[in-house]
């Protein structure tokens, strides 16, 4: 049995294959112990299997690493670095997070000063050893670190990316003393000491949390019903880059799982969009706590310049913009009387007011009050909502707003503004016109906001996929095993022919390592696909752009530079800073089946009518059961489409149709004038 689980802030989504068909299950998340929700899902799934399982393949996406960083719940970390550079992690870069705030205070490093230790060694920029550490120096540092009683140790020496010999010796000594060690040349063998140190420290900080969490998942899977001593149990984890790895690997390198869940959503959105015939899309993944947006144009976009909790994380991640606007985002008035929504969230506990425990209004409560969500709630009626309770507490929290209706509409409008800004960051600010793209909206709350966001951005159409509340889990189920490796090389591009030998050597080293690691994942070298990339820049620049290594990579760099910055200078000398490879092992991929054209009337899918409020006006709004909508059905807004995992809202002036894969395609009146 193949199962993919995405642990969110409010619900844990599970997509699984049974008798060749995809099915979806959602269970409430358990924030105090996220693995418990996974156990709950397995309990509900596996008893249905009449025979003992031969194999259980469980793949998980999780926000445990992200939450540990945001909430400062990681391990006690010690940092060992080259003597004299202990404060690199505190000094950071000169860029200020808020340019005009003279009183901004930087967060304390995850490894405080009393747990940062200098190691007397020195390697120069070319990898030549200038000062070799003595055995007594190794003993001294190991003893100092041990006295600080760390849960994990980060080791990051100054030029270890050029020559890791000293790092290897130090890491070996620390591991021999029984410590969990994260080493920079294993995590990120690239130049820029601050980003490399910060990434290695983040990895060490997350090791205690993620190793416990992943061990719990493996234990739950091994003890699940239907699993017997002969059952082959395999647990893999989604990485931020869009590939999956064994749980044991993720335990050692948890920094690669920080955007685990959102990455699955991007893969799922790419799949359904391509099946529907859309190659240029912007994704909108709105869950209970946050919203993730990304721009897709053919291949997936990755970045090595991410920041999480104001900390640089330089491992490859899918290029995702995250904002604190979700169904559980809390509404409040600031000291100036302005309405704010998020980034704080009610989460799964206590949750929105209408869930029965919360007392602070959320986006979900606003939608319930506006008639866009019914009191019958979610999960096919399993999760009912308390409408009267929501009305009572919304009235208490309305503050300066003149009516509860305007308060609720204001909450929705502010949440839309936050998400619209995020979409503009990944499109307009990077030279892409959102009017040329379709909006793929998913997550439990994505369909509630999709049409209004598309209208604000003049986007021509919206795609609401099948299983919108479980699309991230579907993406995880379809993910390939992947390894991302890199190495700093610093090669001036003067003569392409002169570059062949050094580039071939650099790629060959990385590929040998990747094939060894892929062998541990169960893939023979002949079945592994290798992708090569280069980090390039003009000589004298401070930052790079990633381009494919094949073909005319110099021309590709000039074109990428012009797209990103508005100009290119083909006469200027360029240089290759890093080489990168991605090793991919393909996995079996479930497909969404084609549906036959429905012969029933679309009106047969209407289950009731509800007074929906749009732009301050109440409409008698039909509510459609998505399970009864078939391929070829068309309907007009205002309309509400309910299903097990999500709700979709069509405002007045919008039209909807169902395509042959069961997707909802939503378009505004005047689509013929759209540019897409």
mmCIF file of C-alpha atoms in Angstrom, residues 323-553:
data_model
loop_
_atom_site.group_PDB
_atom_site.id
_atom_site.type_symbol
_atom_site.label_atom_id
_atom_site.label_comp_id
_atom_site.label_asym_id
_atom_site.label_seq_id
_atom_site.Cartn_x
_atom_site.Cartn_y
_atom_site.Cartn_z
ATOM 1 C CA UNK A 323 2.793 34.617 3.951
ATOM 2 C CA UNK A 324 0.889 34.300 7.211
ATOM 3 C CA UNK A 325 -2.604 34.224 5.732
ATOM 4 C CA UNK A 326 -4.572 31.022 6.212
ATOM 5 C CA UNK A 327 -8.003 29.899 7.215
ATOM 6 C CA UNK A 328 -6.974 30.078 10.869
ATOM 7 C CA UNK A 329 -5.227 33.483 10.648
ATOM 8 C CA UNK A 330 -6.307 35.725 13.516
ATOM 9 C CA UNK A 331 -7.930 39.121 12.912
ATOM 10 C CA UNK A 332 -7.164 42.053 15.217
ATOM 11 C CA UNK A 333 -7.053 45.838 15.299
ATOM 12 C CA UNK A 334 -3.652 47.466 15.783
ATOM 13 C CA UNK A 335 -3.003 50.513 17.985
ATOM 14 C CA UNK A 336 -3.937 52.840 15.129
ATOM 15 C CA UNK A 337 -7.276 51.084 14.662
ATOM 16 C CA UNK A 338 -6.325 49.365 11.381
ATOM 17 C CA UNK A 339 -7.590 45.835 10.780
ATOM 18 C CA UNK A 340 -4.814 43.230 10.582
ATOM 19 C CA UNK A 341 -5.034 39.557 9.621
ATOM 20 C CA UNK A 342 -2.221 37.149 10.540
ATOM 21 C CA UNK A 343 0.512 36.109 10.649
ATOM 22 C CA UNK A 344 -0.587 34.646 13.999
ATOM 23 C CA UNK A 345 -2.869 31.656 13.584
ATOM 24 C CA UNK A 346 -5.372 29.812 15.753
ATOM 25 C CA UNK A 347 -3.948 26.579 14.325
ATOM 26 C CA UNK A 348 -5.596 23.288 15.187
ATOM 27 C CA UNK A 349 -5.784 24.109 18.892
ATOM 28 C CA UNK A 350 -7.826 26.119 19.777
ATOM 29 C CA UNK A 351 -8.695 26.692 16.121
ATOM 30 C CA UNK A 352 -11.250 29.174 14.726
ATOM 31 C CA UNK A 353 -14.194 30.227 16.910
ATOM 32 C CA UNK A 354 -16.592 28.049 14.919
ATOM 33 C CA UNK A 355 -14.548 24.929 15.725
ATOM 34 C CA UNK A 356 -15.861 25.207 19.284
ATOM 35 C CA UNK A 357 -12.837 26.288 21.350
ATOM 36 C CA UNK A 358 -11.319 29.481 19.925
ATOM 37 C CA UNK A 359 -12.420 32.958 20.986
ATOM 38 C CA UNK A 360 -10.578 35.149 18.467
ATOM 39 C CA UNK A 361 -12.015 35.704 14.968
ATOM 40 C CA UNK A 362 -10.294 34.088 12.004
ATOM 41 C CA UNK A 363 -10.651 34.045 8.233
ATOM 42 C CA UNK A 364 -12.698 30.849 8.496
ATOM 43 C CA UNK A 365 -15.142 32.521 10.889
ATOM 44 C CA UNK A 366 -15.507 35.435 8.442
ATOM 45 C CA UNK A 367 -16.362 33.081 5.566
ATOM 46 C CA UNK A 368 -18.897 31.272 7.736
ATOM 47 C CA UNK A 369 -20.570 34.561 8.619
ATOM 48 C CA UNK A 370 -20.658 35.627 4.945
ATOM 49 C CA UNK A 371 -22.415 32.394 4.014
ATOM 50 C CA UNK A 372 -19.534 30.984 1.993
ATOM 51 C CA UNK A 373 -19.103 28.016 4.332
ATOM 52 C CA UNK A 374 -22.112 26.171 5.731
ATOM 53 C CA UNK A 375 -22.647 25.075 9.312
ATOM 54 C CA UNK A 376 -22.446 21.474 8.071
ATOM 55 C CA UNK A 377 -18.705 22.153 7.936
ATOM 56 C CA UNK A 378 -16.010 19.987 6.423
ATOM 57 C CA UNK A 379 -15.069 16.371 5.800
ATOM 58 C CA UNK A 380 -18.485 15.415 4.495
ATOM 59 C CA UNK A 381 -20.216 16.657 7.618
ATOM 60 C CA UNK A 382 -17.844 14.947 10.070
ATOM 61 C CA UNK A 383 -16.484 18.337 11.187
ATOM 62 C CA UNK A 384 -19.463 20.578 11.965
ATOM 63 C CA UNK A 385 -19.170 24.298 12.656
ATOM 64 C CA UNK A 386 -20.808 26.323 15.451
ATOM 65 C CA UNK A 387 -22.370 29.271 13.617
ATOM 66 C CA UNK A 388 -24.002 30.842 16.685
ATOM 67 C CA UNK A 389 -20.778 30.761 18.640
ATOM 68 C CA UNK A 390 -18.945 32.430 15.754
ATOM 69 C CA UNK A 391 -21.578 35.183 15.556
ATOM 70 C CA UNK A 392 -21.336 35.860 19.305
ATOM 71 C CA UNK A 393 -17.547 36.227 19.420
ATOM 72 C CA UNK A 394 -17.353 38.059 16.084
ATOM 73 C CA UNK A 395 -19.734 40.676 17.517
ATOM 74 C CA UNK A 396 -17.513 41.056 20.585
ATOM 75 C CA UNK A 397 -14.405 41.526 18.427
ATOM 76 C CA UNK A 398 -15.799 43.851 15.740
ATOM 77 C CA UNK A 399 -14.222 46.900 17.406
ATOM 78 C CA UNK A 400 -14.683 50.110 15.372
ATOM 79 C CA UNK A 401 -16.432 48.300 12.509
ATOM 80 C CA UNK A 402 -20.060 49.338 12.200
ATOM 81 C CA UNK A 403 -21.454 45.861 11.584
ATOM 82 C CA UNK A 404 -20.402 42.217 11.836
ATOM 83 C CA UNK A 405 -20.942 41.862 8.076
ATOM 84 C CA UNK A 406 -18.438 44.633 7.346
ATOM 85 C CA UNK A 407 -16.039 43.172 9.907
ATOM 86 C CA UNK A 408 -16.223 39.778 8.216
ATOM 87 C CA UNK A 409 -15.828 41.300 4.745
ATOM 88 C CA UNK A 410 -12.887 43.357 6.009
ATOM 89 C CA UNK A 411 -11.150 40.222 7.274
ATOM 90 C CA UNK A 412 -11.514 38.561 3.874
ATOM 91 C CA UNK A 413 -10.363 41.712 2.038
ATOM 92 C CA UNK A 414 -7.247 42.101 4.195
ATOM 93 C CA UNK A 415 -6.347 38.424 3.771
ATOM 94 C CA UNK A 416 -6.770 38.847 -0.008
ATOM 95 C CA UNK A 417 -4.494 41.901 0.023
ATOM 96 C CA UNK A 418 -1.760 39.943 1.837
ATOM 97 C CA UNK A 419 -1.956 37.098 -0.680
ATOM 98 C CA UNK A 420 -2.140 39.447 -3.668
ATOM 99 C CA UNK A 421 1.076 41.107 -2.518
ATOM 100 C CA UNK A 422 2.786 37.714 -2.275
ATOM 101 C CA UNK A 423 1.742 36.844 -5.836
ATOM 102 C CA UNK A 424 3.078 40.188 -7.087
ATOM 103 C CA UNK A 425 6.440 39.450 -5.422
ATOM 104 C CA UNK A 426 6.931 36.217 -7.385
ATOM 105 C CA UNK A 427 5.536 37.621 -10.637
ATOM 106 C CA UNK A 428 5.497 41.395 -11.248
ATOM 107 C CA UNK A 429 8.635 42.110 -9.210
ATOM 108 C CA UNK A 430 10.544 39.513 -11.252
ATOM 109 C CA UNK A 431 9.366 40.585 -14.681
ATOM 110 C CA UNK A 432 6.386 38.245 -15.136
ATOM 111 C CA UNK A 433 2.887 39.503 -15.927
ATOM 112 C CA UNK A 434 0.254 37.566 -13.898
ATOM 113 C CA UNK A 435 -2.260 38.221 -16.687
ATOM 114 C CA UNK A 436 -0.338 35.655 -18.740
ATOM 115 C CA UNK A 437 -0.875 32.896 -16.175
ATOM 116 C CA UNK A 438 -3.648 30.712 -14.777
ATOM 117 C CA UNK A 439 -4.124 30.555 -11.013
ATOM 118 C CA UNK A 440 -4.054 27.018 -9.576
ATOM 119 C CA UNK A 441 -5.699 27.246 -6.163
ATOM 120 C CA UNK A 442 -5.722 24.427 -3.634
ATOM 121 C CA UNK A 443 -5.445 23.718 0.058
ATOM 122 C CA UNK A 444 -8.502 23.716 2.249
ATOM 123 C CA UNK A 445 -9.088 27.466 1.815
ATOM 124 C CA UNK A 446 -7.581 28.225 -1.610
ATOM 125 C CA UNK A 447 -10.873 27.966 -3.471
ATOM 126 C CA UNK A 448 -12.534 30.456 -1.112
ATOM 127 C CA UNK A 449 -10.248 33.283 -2.280
ATOM 128 C CA UNK A 450 -9.107 32.237 -5.769
ATOM 129 C CA UNK A 451 -11.625 34.117 -7.908
ATOM 130 C CA UNK A 452 -11.285 37.391 -5.991
ATOM 131 C CA UNK A 453 -7.488 37.208 -6.214
ATOM 132 C CA UNK A 454 -7.580 36.397 -9.921
ATOM 133 C CA UNK A 455 -9.923 39.340 -10.508
ATOM 134 C CA UNK A 456 -7.624 41.720 -8.613
ATOM 135 C CA UNK A 457 -4.639 40.565 -10.681
ATOM 136 C CA UNK A 458 -6.622 40.347 -13.958
ATOM 137 C CA UNK A 459 -5.712 36.684 -14.329
ATOM 138 C CA UNK A 460 -7.813 35.006 -17.030
ATOM 139 C CA UNK A 461 -8.727 31.731 -15.325
ATOM 140 C CA UNK A 462 -8.596 29.691 -12.158
ATOM 141 C CA UNK A 463 -8.048 25.945 -11.866
ATOM 142 C CA UNK A 464 -9.359 24.158 -8.779
ATOM 143 C CA UNK A 465 -7.934 20.623 -8.979
ATOM 144 C CA UNK A 466 -9.522 17.408 -7.924
ATOM 145 C CA UNK A 467 -8.666 16.726 -4.256
ATOM 146 C CA UNK A 468 -7.774 20.418 -3.624
ATOM 147 C CA UNK A 469 -7.442 19.863 0.115
ATOM 148 C CA UNK A 470 -5.041 16.984 -0.482
ATOM 149 C CA UNK A 471 -3.077 18.165 -3.509
ATOM 150 C CA UNK A 472 0.146 18.535 -1.501
ATOM 151 C CA UNK A 473 -0.159 14.899 -0.468
ATOM 152 C CA UNK A 474 -0.780 13.927 -4.116
ATOM 153 C CA UNK A 475 2.390 15.793 -5.109
ATOM 154 C CA UNK A 476 4.303 13.947 -2.388
ATOM 155 C CA UNK A 477 2.953 10.608 -3.625
ATOM 156 C CA UNK A 478 4.183 11.430 -7.152
ATOM 157 C CA UNK A 479 7.607 12.764 -6.082
ATOM 158 C CA UNK A 480 10.852 11.169 -7.247
ATOM 159 C CA UNK A 481 13.786 10.333 -5.006
ATOM 160 C CA UNK A 482 16.319 13.134 -5.487
ATOM 161 C CA UNK A 483 19.764 14.186 -4.249
ATOM 162 C CA UNK A 484 21.073 17.734 -4.685
ATOM 163 C CA UNK A 485 24.846 18.248 -4.500
ATOM 164 C CA UNK A 486 27.009 21.292 -5.147
ATOM 165 C CA UNK A 487 30.612 22.470 -5.014
ATOM 166 C CA UNK A 488 32.315 25.851 -5.311
ATOM 167 C CA UNK A 489 34.787 25.941 -8.237
ATOM 168 C CA UNK A 490 35.345 29.643 -9.196
ATOM 169 C CA UNK A 491 36.244 29.369 -12.901
ATOM 170 C CA UNK A 492 36.628 32.395 -15.183
ATOM 171 C CA UNK A 493 34.849 31.948 -18.523
ATOM 172 C CA UNK A 494 37.428 33.115 -21.040
ATOM 173 C CA UNK A 495 37.578 30.085 -23.320
ATOM 174 C CA UNK A 496 34.810 27.496 -23.301
ATOM 175 C CA UNK A 497 37.188 24.794 -24.508
ATOM 176 C CA UNK A 498 39.525 25.422 -21.562
ATOM 177 C CA UNK A 499 36.586 24.888 -19.196
ATOM 178 C CA UNK A 500 35.790 21.385 -20.382
ATOM 179 C CA UNK A 501 38.358 19.528 -18.271
ATOM 180 C CA UNK A 502 37.836 21.297 -14.912
ATOM 181 C CA UNK A 503 34.048 21.218 -15.286
ATOM 182 C CA UNK A 504 34.106 17.538 -16.239
ATOM 183 C CA UNK A 505 36.234 16.745 -13.174
ATOM 184 C CA UNK A 506 33.980 18.732 -10.844
ATOM 185 C CA UNK A 507 30.803 17.134 -12.181
ATOM 186 C CA UNK A 508 32.366 13.657 -12.097
ATOM 187 C CA UNK A 509 33.190 14.006 -8.370
ATOM 188 C CA UNK A 510 29.657 15.075 -7.534
ATOM 189 C CA UNK A 511 28.093 12.381 -9.692
ATOM 190 C CA UNK A 512 30.141 9.607 -8.055
ATOM 191 C CA UNK A 513 28.938 10.794 -4.657
ATOM 192 C CA UNK A 514 25.349 11.087 -5.874
ATOM 193 C CA UNK A 515 25.333 7.557 -7.311
ATOM 194 C CA UNK A 516 26.671 6.167 -4.008
ATOM 195 C CA UNK A 517 23.877 7.914 -2.121
ATOM 196 C CA UNK A 518 21.234 6.853 -4.642
ATOM 197 C CA UNK A 519 22.418 3.254 -4.229
ATOM 198 C CA UNK A 520 21.476 3.581 -0.571
ATOM 199 C CA UNK A 521 17.996 4.625 -1.725
ATOM 200 C CA UNK A 522 17.689 1.437 -3.770
ATOM 201 C CA UNK A 523 18.526 2.764 -7.249
ATOM 202 C CA UNK A 524 21.097 1.252 -9.588
ATOM 203 C CA UNK A 525 23.333 3.772 -11.336
ATOM 204 C CA UNK A 526 21.807 2.993 -14.761
ATOM 205 C CA UNK A 527 18.353 4.017 -13.512
ATOM 206 C CA UNK A 528 19.467 7.394 -12.113
ATOM 207 C CA UNK A 529 19.006 10.551 -14.182
ATOM 208 C CA UNK A 530 21.541 13.348 -13.636
ATOM 209 C CA UNK A 531 20.799 17.037 -14.200
ATOM 210 C CA UNK A 532 23.685 19.537 -14.295
ATOM 211 C CA UNK A 533 23.551 23.258 -13.503
ATOM 212 C CA UNK A 534 25.971 26.155 -13.076
ATOM 213 C CA UNK A 535 25.911 29.202 -10.799
ATOM 214 C CA UNK A 536 27.154 32.070 -12.985
ATOM 215 C CA UNK A 537 27.703 35.813 -12.663
ATOM 216 C CA UNK A 538 29.531 38.686 -14.317
ATOM 217 C CA UNK A 539 33.028 39.117 -12.904
ATOM 218 C CA UNK A 540 32.841 41.488 -9.971
ATOM 219 C CA UNK A 541 29.214 40.766 -9.126
ATOM 220 C CA UNK A 542 28.276 39.542 -5.660
ATOM 221 C CA UNK A 543 25.505 37.064 -6.521
ATOM 222 C CA UNK A 544 24.797 34.420 -9.133
ATOM 223 C CA UNK A 545 22.067 33.036 -11.350
ATOM 224 C CA UNK A 546 21.526 29.311 -11.935
ATOM 225 C CA UNK A 547 21.526 28.095 -15.551
ATOM 226 C CA UNK A 548 21.560 24.607 -17.146
ATOM 227 C CA UNK A 549 25.092 23.362 -17.830
ATOM 228 C CA UNK A 550 24.401 21.977 -21.291
ATOM 229 C CA UNK A 551 24.397 23.770 -24.641
ATOM 230 C CA UNK A 552 25.075 27.497 -24.782
ATOM 231 C CA UNK A 553 25.190 28.083 -21.029
#
